[in-house]
Coordinates of C-alpha atoms in Angstrom, one line a residue:
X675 CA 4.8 -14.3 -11.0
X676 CA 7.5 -15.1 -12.9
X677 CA 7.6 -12.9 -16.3
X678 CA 8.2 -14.4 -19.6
X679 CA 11.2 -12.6 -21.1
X680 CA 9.3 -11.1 -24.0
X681 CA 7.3 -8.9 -21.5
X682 CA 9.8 -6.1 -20.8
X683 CA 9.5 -3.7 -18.3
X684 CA 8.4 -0.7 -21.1
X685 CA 5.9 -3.5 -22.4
X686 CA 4.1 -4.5 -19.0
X687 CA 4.0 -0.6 -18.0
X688 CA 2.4 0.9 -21.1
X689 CA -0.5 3.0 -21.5
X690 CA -3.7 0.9 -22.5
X691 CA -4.1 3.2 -25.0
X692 CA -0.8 2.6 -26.7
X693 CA -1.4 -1.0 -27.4
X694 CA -2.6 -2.0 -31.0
X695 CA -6.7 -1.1 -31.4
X696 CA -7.3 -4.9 -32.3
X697 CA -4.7 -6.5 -29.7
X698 CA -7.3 -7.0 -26.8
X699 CA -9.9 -8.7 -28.7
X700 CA -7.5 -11.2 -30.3
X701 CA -6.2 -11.8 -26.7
X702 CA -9.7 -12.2 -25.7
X703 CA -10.5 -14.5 -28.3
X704 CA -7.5 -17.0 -27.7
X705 CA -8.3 -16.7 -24.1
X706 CA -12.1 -18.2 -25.1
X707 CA -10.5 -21.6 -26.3
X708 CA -8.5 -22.1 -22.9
X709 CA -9.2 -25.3 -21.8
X710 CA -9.5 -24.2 -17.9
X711 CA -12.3 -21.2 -18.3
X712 CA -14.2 -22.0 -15.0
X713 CA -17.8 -22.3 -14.8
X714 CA -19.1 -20.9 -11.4
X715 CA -15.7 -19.0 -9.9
X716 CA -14.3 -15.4 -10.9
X717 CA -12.2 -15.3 -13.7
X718 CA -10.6 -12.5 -15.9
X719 CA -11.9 -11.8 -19.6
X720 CA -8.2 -11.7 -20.4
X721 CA -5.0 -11.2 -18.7
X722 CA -4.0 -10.9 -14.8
X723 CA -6.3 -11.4 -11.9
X724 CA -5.0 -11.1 -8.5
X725 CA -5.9 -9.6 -5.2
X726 CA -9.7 -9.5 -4.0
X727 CA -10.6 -5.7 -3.2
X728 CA -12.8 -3.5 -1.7
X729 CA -15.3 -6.7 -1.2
X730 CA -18.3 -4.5 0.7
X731 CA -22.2 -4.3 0.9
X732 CA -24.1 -1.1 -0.9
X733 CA -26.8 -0.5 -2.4
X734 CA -28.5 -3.3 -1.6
X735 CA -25.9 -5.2 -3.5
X736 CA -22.4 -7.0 -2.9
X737 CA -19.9 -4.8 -4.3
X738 CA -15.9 -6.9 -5.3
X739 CA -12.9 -5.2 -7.1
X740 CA -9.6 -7.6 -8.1
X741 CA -6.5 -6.3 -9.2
X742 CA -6.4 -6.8 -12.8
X743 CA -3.9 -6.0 -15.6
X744 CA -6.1 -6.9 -18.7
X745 CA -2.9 -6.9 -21.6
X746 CA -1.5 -9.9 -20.3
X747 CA -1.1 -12.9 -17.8
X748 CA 2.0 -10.8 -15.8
X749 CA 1.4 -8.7 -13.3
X750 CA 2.2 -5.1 -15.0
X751 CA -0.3 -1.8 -15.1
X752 CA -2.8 -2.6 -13.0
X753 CA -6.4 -1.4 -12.2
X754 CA -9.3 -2.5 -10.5
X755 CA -11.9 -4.4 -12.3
X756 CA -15.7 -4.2 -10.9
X757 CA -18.4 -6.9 -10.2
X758 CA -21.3 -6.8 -8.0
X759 CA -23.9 -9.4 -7.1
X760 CA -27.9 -9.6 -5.8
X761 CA -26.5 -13.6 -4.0
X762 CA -22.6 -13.8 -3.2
X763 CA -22.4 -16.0 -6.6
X764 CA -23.5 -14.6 -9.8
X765 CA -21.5 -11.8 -10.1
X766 CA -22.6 -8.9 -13.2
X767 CA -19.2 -6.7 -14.4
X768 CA -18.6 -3.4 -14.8
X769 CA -15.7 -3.6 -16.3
X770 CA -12.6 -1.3 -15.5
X771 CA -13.7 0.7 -12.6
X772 CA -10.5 2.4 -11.1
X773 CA -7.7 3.1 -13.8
X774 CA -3.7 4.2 -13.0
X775 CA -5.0 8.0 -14.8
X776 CA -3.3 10.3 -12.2
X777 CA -0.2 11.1 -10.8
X778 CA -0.5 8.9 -7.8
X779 CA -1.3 5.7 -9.4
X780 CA 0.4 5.9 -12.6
X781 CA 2.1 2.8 -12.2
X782 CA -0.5 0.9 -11.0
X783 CA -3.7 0.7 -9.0
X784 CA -3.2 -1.3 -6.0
X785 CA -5.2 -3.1 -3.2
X786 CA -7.3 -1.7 -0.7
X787 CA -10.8 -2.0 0.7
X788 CA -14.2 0.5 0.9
X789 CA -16.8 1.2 3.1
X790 CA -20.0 2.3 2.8
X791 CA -20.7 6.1 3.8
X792 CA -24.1 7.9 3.5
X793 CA -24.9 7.4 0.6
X794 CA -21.8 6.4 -1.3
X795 CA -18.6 3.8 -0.8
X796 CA -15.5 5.1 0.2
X797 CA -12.7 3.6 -1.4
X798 CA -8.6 3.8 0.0
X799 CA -6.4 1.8 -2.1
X800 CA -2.8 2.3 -2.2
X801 CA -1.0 4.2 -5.6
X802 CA 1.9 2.9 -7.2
X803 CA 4.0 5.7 -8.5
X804 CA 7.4 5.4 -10.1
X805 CA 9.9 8.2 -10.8
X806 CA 12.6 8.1 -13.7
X807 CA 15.3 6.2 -11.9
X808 CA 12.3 3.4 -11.1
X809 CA 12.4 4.7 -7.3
X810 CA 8.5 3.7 -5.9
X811 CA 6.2 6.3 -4.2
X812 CA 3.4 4.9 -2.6
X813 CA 0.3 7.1 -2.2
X814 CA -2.6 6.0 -0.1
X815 CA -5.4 7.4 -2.1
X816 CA -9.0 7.9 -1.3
X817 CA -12.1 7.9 -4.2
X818 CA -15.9 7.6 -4.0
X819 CA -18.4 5.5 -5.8
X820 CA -22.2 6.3 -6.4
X821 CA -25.0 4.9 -6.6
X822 CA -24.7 5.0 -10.8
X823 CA -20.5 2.9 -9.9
X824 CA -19.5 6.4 -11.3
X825 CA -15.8 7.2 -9.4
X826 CA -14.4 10.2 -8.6
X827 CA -10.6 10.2 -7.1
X828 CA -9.5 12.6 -3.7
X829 CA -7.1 14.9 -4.9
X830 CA -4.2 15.2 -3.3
X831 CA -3.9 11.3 -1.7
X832 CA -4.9 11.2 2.1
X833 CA -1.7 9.7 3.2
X834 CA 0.7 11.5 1.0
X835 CA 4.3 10.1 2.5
X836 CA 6.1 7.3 4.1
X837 CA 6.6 7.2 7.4
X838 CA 9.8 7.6 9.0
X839 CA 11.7 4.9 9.3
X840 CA 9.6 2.8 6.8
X841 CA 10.6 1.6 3.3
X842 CA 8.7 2.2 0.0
X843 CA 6.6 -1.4 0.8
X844 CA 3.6 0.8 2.3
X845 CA 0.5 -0.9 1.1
X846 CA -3.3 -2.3 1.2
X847 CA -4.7 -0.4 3.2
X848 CA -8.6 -1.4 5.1
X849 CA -10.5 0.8 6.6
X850 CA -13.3 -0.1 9.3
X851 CA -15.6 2.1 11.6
X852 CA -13.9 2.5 15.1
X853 CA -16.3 4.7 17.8
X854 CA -17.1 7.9 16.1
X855 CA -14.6 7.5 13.5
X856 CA -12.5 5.2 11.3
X857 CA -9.3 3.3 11.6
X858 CA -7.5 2.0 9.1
X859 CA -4.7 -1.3 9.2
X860 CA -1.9 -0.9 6.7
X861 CA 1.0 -3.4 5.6
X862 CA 4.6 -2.2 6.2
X863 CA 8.5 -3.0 6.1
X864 CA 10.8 -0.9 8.1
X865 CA 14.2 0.1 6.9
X866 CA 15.3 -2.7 9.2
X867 CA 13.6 -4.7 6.8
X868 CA 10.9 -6.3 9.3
X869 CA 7.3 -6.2 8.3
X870 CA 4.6 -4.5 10.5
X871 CA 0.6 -3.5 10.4
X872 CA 0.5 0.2 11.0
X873 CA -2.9 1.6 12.5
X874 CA -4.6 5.4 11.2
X875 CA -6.8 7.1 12.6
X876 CA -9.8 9.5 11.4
X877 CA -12.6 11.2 12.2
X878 CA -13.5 12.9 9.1
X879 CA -11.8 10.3 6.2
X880 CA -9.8 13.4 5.3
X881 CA -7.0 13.4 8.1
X882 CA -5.6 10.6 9.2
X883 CA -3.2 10.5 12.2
X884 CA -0.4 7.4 12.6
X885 CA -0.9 5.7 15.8
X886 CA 1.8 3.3 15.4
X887 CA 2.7 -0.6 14.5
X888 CA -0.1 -3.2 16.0
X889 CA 1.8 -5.1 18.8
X890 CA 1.8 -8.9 16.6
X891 CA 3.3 -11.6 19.1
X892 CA 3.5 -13.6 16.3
X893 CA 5.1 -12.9 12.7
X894 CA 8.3 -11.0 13.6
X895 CA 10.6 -13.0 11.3
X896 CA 8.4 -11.7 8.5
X897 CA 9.8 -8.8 6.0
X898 CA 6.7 -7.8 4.6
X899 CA 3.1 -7.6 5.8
X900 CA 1.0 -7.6 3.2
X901 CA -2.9 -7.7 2.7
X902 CA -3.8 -7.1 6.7
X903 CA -7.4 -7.2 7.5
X904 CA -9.6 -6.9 10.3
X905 CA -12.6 -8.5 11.1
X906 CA -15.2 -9.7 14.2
X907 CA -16.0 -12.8 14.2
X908 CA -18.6 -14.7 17.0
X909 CA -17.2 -12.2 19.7
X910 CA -13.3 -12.4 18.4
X911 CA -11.1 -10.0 16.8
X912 CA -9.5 -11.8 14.0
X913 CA -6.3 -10.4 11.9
X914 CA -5.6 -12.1 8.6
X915 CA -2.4 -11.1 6.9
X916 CA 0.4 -12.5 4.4
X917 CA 3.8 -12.4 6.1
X918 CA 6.1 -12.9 3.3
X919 CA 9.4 -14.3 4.5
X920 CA 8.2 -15.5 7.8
X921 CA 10.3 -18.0 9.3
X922 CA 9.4 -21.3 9.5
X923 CA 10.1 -21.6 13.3
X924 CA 7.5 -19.2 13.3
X925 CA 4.7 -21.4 11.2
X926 CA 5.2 -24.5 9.0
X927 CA 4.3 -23.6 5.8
X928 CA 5.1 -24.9 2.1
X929 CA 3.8 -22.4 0.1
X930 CA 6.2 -19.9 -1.4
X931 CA 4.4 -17.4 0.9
X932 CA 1.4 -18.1 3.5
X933 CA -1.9 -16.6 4.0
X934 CA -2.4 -16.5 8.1
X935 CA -4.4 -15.4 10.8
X936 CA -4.4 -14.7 14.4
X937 CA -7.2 -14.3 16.8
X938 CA -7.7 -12.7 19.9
X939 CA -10.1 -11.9 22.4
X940 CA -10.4 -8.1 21.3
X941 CA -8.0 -5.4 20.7
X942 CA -6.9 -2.2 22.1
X943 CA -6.8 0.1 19.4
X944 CA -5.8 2.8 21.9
X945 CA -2.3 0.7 22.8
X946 CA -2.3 -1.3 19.7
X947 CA -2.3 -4.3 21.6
X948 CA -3.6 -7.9 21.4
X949 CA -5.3 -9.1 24.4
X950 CA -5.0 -13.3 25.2
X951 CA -4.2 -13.9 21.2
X952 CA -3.8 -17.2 19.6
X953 CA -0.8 -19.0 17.9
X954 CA -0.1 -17.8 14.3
X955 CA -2.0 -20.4 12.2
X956 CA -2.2 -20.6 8.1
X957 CA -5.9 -20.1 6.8
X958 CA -6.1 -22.7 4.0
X959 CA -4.0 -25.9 4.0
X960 CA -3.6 -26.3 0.3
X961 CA -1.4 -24.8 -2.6
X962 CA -2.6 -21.4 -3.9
X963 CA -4.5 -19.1 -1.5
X964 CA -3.2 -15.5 -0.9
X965 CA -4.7 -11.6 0.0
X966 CA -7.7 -12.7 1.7
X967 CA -10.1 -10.1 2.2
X968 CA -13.0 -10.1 5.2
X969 CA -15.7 -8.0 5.8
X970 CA -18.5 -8.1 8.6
X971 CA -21.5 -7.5 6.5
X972 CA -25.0 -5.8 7.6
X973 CA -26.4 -9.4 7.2
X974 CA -24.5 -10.2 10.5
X975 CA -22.0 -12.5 8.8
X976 CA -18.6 -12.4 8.5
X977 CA -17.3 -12.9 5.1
X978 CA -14.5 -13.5 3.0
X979 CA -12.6 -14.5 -0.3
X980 CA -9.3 -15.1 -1.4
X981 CA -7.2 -14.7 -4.5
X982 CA -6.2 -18.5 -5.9
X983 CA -3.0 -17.6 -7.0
X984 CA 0.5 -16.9 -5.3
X985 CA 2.6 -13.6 -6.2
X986 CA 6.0 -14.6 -8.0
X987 CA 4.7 -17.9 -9.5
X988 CA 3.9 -18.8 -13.2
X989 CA 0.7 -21.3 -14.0
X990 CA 0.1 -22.8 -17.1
X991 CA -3.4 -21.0 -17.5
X992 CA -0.5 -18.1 -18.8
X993 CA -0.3 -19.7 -22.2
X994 CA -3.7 -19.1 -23.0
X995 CA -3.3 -15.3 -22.3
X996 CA -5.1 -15.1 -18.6
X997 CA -4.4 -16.4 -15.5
X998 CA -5.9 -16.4 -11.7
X999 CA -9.0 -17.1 -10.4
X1000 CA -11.0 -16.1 -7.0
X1001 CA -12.0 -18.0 -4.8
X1002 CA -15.7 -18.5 -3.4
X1003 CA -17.3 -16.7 -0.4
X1004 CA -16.6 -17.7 2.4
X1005 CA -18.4 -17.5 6.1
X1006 CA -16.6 -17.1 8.8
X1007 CA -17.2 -18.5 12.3
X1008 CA -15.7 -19.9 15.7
X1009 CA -16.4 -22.5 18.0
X1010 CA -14.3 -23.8 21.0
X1011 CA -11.4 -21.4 19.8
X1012 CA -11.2 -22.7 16.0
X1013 CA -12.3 -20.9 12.7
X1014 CA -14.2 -22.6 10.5
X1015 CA -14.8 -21.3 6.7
X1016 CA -17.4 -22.7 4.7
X1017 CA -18.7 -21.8 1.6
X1018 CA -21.7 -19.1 1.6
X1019 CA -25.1 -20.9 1.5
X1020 CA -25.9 -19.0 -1.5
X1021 CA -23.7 -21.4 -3.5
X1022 CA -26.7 -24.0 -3.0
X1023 CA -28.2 -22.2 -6.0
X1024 CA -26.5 -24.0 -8.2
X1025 CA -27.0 -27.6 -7.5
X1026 CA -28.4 -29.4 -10.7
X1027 CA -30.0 -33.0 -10.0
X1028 CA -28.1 -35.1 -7.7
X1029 CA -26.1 -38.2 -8.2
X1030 CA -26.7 -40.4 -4.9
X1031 CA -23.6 -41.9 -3.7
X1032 CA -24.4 -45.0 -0.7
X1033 CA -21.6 -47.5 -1.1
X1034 CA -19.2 -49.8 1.1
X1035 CA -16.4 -50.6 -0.5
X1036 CA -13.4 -52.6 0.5
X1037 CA -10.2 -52.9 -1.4
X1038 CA -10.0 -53.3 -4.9
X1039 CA -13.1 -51.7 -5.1
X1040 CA -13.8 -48.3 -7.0
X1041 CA -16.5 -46.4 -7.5
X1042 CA -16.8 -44.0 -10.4
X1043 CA -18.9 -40.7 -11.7
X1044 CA -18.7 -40.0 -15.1
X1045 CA -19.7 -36.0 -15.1
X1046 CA -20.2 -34.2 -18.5
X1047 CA -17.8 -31.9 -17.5
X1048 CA -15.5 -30.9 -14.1
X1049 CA -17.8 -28.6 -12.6
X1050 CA -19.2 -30.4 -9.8
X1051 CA -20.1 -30.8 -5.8
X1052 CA -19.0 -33.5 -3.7
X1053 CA -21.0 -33.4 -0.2
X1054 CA -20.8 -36.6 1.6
X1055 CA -19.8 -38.1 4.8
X1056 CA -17.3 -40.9 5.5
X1057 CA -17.5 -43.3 8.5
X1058 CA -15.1 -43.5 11.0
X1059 CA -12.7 -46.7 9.8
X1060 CA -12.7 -45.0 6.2
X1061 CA -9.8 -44.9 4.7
X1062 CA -10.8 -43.4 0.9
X1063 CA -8.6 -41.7 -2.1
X1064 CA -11.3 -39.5 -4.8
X1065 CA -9.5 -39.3 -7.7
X1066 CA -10.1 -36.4 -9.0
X1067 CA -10.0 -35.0 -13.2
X1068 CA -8.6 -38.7 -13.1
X1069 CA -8.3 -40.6 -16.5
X1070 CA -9.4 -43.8 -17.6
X1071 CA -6.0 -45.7 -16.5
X1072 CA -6.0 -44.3 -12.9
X1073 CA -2.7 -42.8 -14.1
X1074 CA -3.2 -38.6 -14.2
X1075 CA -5.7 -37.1 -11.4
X1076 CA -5.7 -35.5 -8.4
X1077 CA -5.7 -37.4 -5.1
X1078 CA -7.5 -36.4 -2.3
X1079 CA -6.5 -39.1 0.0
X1080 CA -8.7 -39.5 3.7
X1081 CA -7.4 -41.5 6.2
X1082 CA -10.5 -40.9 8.8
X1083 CA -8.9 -43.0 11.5
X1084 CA -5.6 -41.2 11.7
X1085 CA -7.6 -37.9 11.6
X1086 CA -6.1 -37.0 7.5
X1087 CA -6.7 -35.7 4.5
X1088 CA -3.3 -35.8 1.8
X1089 CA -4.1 -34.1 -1.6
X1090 CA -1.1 -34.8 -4.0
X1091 CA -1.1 -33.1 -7.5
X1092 CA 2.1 -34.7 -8.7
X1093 CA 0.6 -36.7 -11.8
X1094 CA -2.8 -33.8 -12.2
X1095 CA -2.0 -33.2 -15.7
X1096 CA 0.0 -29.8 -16.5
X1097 CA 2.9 -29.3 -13.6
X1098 CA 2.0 -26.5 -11.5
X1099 CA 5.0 -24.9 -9.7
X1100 CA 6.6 -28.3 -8.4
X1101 CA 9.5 -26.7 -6.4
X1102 CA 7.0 -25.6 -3.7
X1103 CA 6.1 -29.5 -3.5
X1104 CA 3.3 -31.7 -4.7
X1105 CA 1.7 -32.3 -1.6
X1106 CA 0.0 -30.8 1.5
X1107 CA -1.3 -32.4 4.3
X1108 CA -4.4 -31.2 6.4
X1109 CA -5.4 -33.0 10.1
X1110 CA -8.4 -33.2 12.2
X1111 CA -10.1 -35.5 15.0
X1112 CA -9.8 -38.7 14.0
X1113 CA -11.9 -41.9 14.6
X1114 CA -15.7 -40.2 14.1
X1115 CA -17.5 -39.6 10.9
X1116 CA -16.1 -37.1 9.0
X1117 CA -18.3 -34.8 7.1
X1118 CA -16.2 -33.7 3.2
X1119 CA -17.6 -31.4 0.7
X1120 CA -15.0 -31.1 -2.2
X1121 CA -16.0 -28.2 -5.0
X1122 CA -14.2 -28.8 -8.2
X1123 CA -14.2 -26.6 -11.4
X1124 CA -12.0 -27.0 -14.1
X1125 CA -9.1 -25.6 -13.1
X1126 CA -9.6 -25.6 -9.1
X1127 CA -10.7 -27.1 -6.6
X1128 CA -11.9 -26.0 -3.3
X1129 CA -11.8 -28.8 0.2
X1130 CA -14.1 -28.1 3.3
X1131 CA -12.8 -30.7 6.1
X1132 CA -15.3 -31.2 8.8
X1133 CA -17.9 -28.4 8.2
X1134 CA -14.7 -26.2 7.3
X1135 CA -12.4 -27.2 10.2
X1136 CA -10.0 -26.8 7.6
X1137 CA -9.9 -26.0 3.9
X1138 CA -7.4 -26.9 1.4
X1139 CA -7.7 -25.0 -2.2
X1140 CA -5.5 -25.1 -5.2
X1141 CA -5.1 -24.7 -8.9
X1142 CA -5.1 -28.1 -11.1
X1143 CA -4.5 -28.6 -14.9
X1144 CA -5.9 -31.2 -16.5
X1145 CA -4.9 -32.5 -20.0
X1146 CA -7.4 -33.9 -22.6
X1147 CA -9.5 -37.4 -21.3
X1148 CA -8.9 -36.2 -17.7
X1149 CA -12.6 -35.8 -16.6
X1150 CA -13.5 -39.2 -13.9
X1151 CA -14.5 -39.3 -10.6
X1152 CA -13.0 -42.2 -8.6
X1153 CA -13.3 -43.2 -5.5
X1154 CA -10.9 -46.3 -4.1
X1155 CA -9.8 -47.8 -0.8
X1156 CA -12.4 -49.2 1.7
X1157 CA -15.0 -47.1 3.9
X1158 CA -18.5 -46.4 4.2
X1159 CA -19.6 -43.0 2.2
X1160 CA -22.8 -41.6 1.7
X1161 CA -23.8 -38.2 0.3
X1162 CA -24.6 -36.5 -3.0
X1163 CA -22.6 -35.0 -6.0
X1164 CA -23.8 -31.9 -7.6
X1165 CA -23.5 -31.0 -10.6
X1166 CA -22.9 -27.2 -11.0
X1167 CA -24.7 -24.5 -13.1
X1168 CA -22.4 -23.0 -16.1
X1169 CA -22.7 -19.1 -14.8
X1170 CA -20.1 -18.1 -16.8
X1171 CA -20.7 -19.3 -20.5

């Protein structure tokens, strides 16, 4: 993210102690009159949220961290911030849960991922430590949570250097039970300046032994390997991973830096090698998904959630003194080689009363939902000569919403954001384009909230999500073009008032 020039380096890096004893509850209270507070997705109480971590299942209750740096809407000291939830949806806080309070994580506590163990969660997240000439020393650091969400660090970190031939980006790692043991995936640049997932071993979470780089036949162009996780899903190993810098030879992508995955049919953790593994493929489609993390829970599900944001990138949430949101829960699944994501079942719960929508319409024609406020589910399905654009946070003169243009017969979905209200990053382009089979009835279920909006394709074929802005009078539902649709729209409980 871009910083604003008043936030100096001394500024974003000082102790939260240091900072005036009424500054955060002035923040907090500007923050409170932003006019893009969501109403059912994750949001800070002030300040940065970014990456999704240590997303896990104990005692008998979803556990998620986030990266968060609560002073302002830059990324600067950072901690981990601490919900859990009884359903995947209304998440209780518990405030501040790992702070940068030792010498391995003075300058920030970054991403990483736990697992439950007896009868506590094992945490690994990495340290950011930086020495007087600004030189970073990155510390993979254990801790363990109890039953009471009372944390206590490992003293000294478990991985205390970097390996040789590696460069100070040494980060996130995720840890995952492997025979008798634990192995743990870790992003990396070498001094070559090519990025690389590095595998660990354990047997005892105290000593952990470097196998070497995973064996990627895809991502080589990349100089930094950030976020990597692991998880099974319907029989297949699946690797999801941010390659920043990768070329676009490699993957076409628009974003400033994509959010991929690979799957394969397993992988030999002995040789660190992929065995018959798939093309390099972006996960979401749209304009601001990065760090995904994935877990297979106990339920037997595979799930996962994403950070709607991008590093390096300003949005205009910023001026209200927060910025970032998370994504929903997602499940995970494959069939005939493709991964589908679709939003957890659990998000059912809140559904107020439906709006039946059963129209034809043919051009000229519009039809329009006047919702008391953008917080809302669109499930519906479009026949097979449809050819529909839902304007979206639209206002009364057509002339500022968001279009999520579906061509069914050419097998399309276009969502432009160029006239959405506020501009968000326009140099990465206001479009992105999404495909599927075309010429059968396609099945659409559009989640929008405020500020975002969320796009399941085809029972989650593919997925599109992205930040919107909408100014004042921007709060329609429109739906033009010609095409058979039927289906409901939801409105969606306020969880977060």
């Amino acid at each position: 993210m871009t910083q604003d020039s008043k936030w100096t380096r001394q500024l974003r890096y000082q102790s939260y102690e240091d900072w005036p004893s009424d500054y955060l509850g002035q923040l907090k209270e500007k923050v409170a009159h932003s006019p893009w507070r969501q109403h059912y997705h994750i949001q800070p109480e002030s300040g940065l949220l970014n990456d999704p971590n240590g997303f896990s299942y104990y005692n008998g209750r979803w556990q998620l961290f986030y990266q968060y740096y609560p002073m302002g809407p830059v990324h600067g000291l950072k901690s981990w911030y601490h919900l859990s939830s009884k359903d995947l949806v209304h998440w209780e806080s518990h405030g501040i849960a790992l702070e940068p309070d030792s010498p391995y994580d003075s300058h920030g506590v970054y991403s990483g991922s736990a697992l439950p163990v007896g009868n506590q969660l094992f945490i690994f997240y990495t340290g950011n430590a930086r020495d007087d000439n600004w030189q970073r020393h990155p510390y993979q650091v254990g801790a363990w949570m109890d039953k009471d969400y009372q944390f206590t660090k490992i003293d000294p970190p478990l991985i205390g250097t970097v390996e040789e031939g590696y460069t100070d980006h040494f980060r996130d790692p995720q840890i995952f039970p492997y025979q008798d043991g634990y192995l743990m995936i870790l992003g990396a640049q070498t001094e070559a300046l090519k990025g690389q997932i590095l595998v660990y071993q354990s047997d005892d979470l105290k000593d952990w032994n470097f196998l070497g780089p995973l064996q990627l036949t895809s991502g080589d162009s990349a100089y930094m390997m950030e976020c990597p996780n692991y998880v099974k899903v319907d029989g297949q190993d699946l690797l999801i991973f941010c390659p920043q810098g990768l070329d676009q030879d490699e993957l076409n992508y628009q974003n400033i830096y994509p959010n991929t995955y690979l799957s394969s049919e397993s992988i030999d953790w002995e040789n660190l090698t992929l065995s018959k593994p798939s093309a390099l493929k972006n996960l979401d489609d749209g304009f601001d998904v990065y760090a995904t993390q994935a877990f297979n829970a106990p339920d037997g599900r595979a799930l996962a959630v994403s950070w709607l944001g991008l590093p390096d990138l300003t949005y205009p949430d910023a001026d209200w003194g927060w910025t970032s949101v998370m994504s929903l829960v997602k499940e995970l699944h494959f069939d005939q080689g493709h991964l589908y994501q679709r939003p957890v079942k659990e998000m059912e719960s809140l559904r107020q009363t439906p709006i039946a929508i059963e129209e034809t319409l043919e051009s000229g024609q519009a039809w329009t939902y006047d919702p008391e406020d953008n917080a809302y589910e669109i499930n519906c399905s479009l026949a097979a000569d449809s050819k529909l654009d839902f304007l979206v946070m639209s206002d009364e003169k057509e002339a500022a919403a968001l279009h999520i243009d579906v061509d069914v017969p050419a097998g399309r979905l276009k969502v432009t954001r160029t006239e959405q209200g506020e501009l968000v990053n326009p140099e990465y382009g206001p479009v992105r384009k999404s495909h599927f089979k075309g010429g059968e009835d396609l099945q659409l279920q559009i989640f929008i909230d405020a500020s975002s909006f969320e796009i399941f394709v085809q029972d989650g074929y593919r997925v599109l999500s992205g930040r919107i802005f909408p100014k004042k009078g921007q709060n329609q539902l429109i739906i033009k073009g010609s095409g058979r649709l039927g289906g409901r729209i939801y409105p969606l409980e306020n969880i977060n008032k």
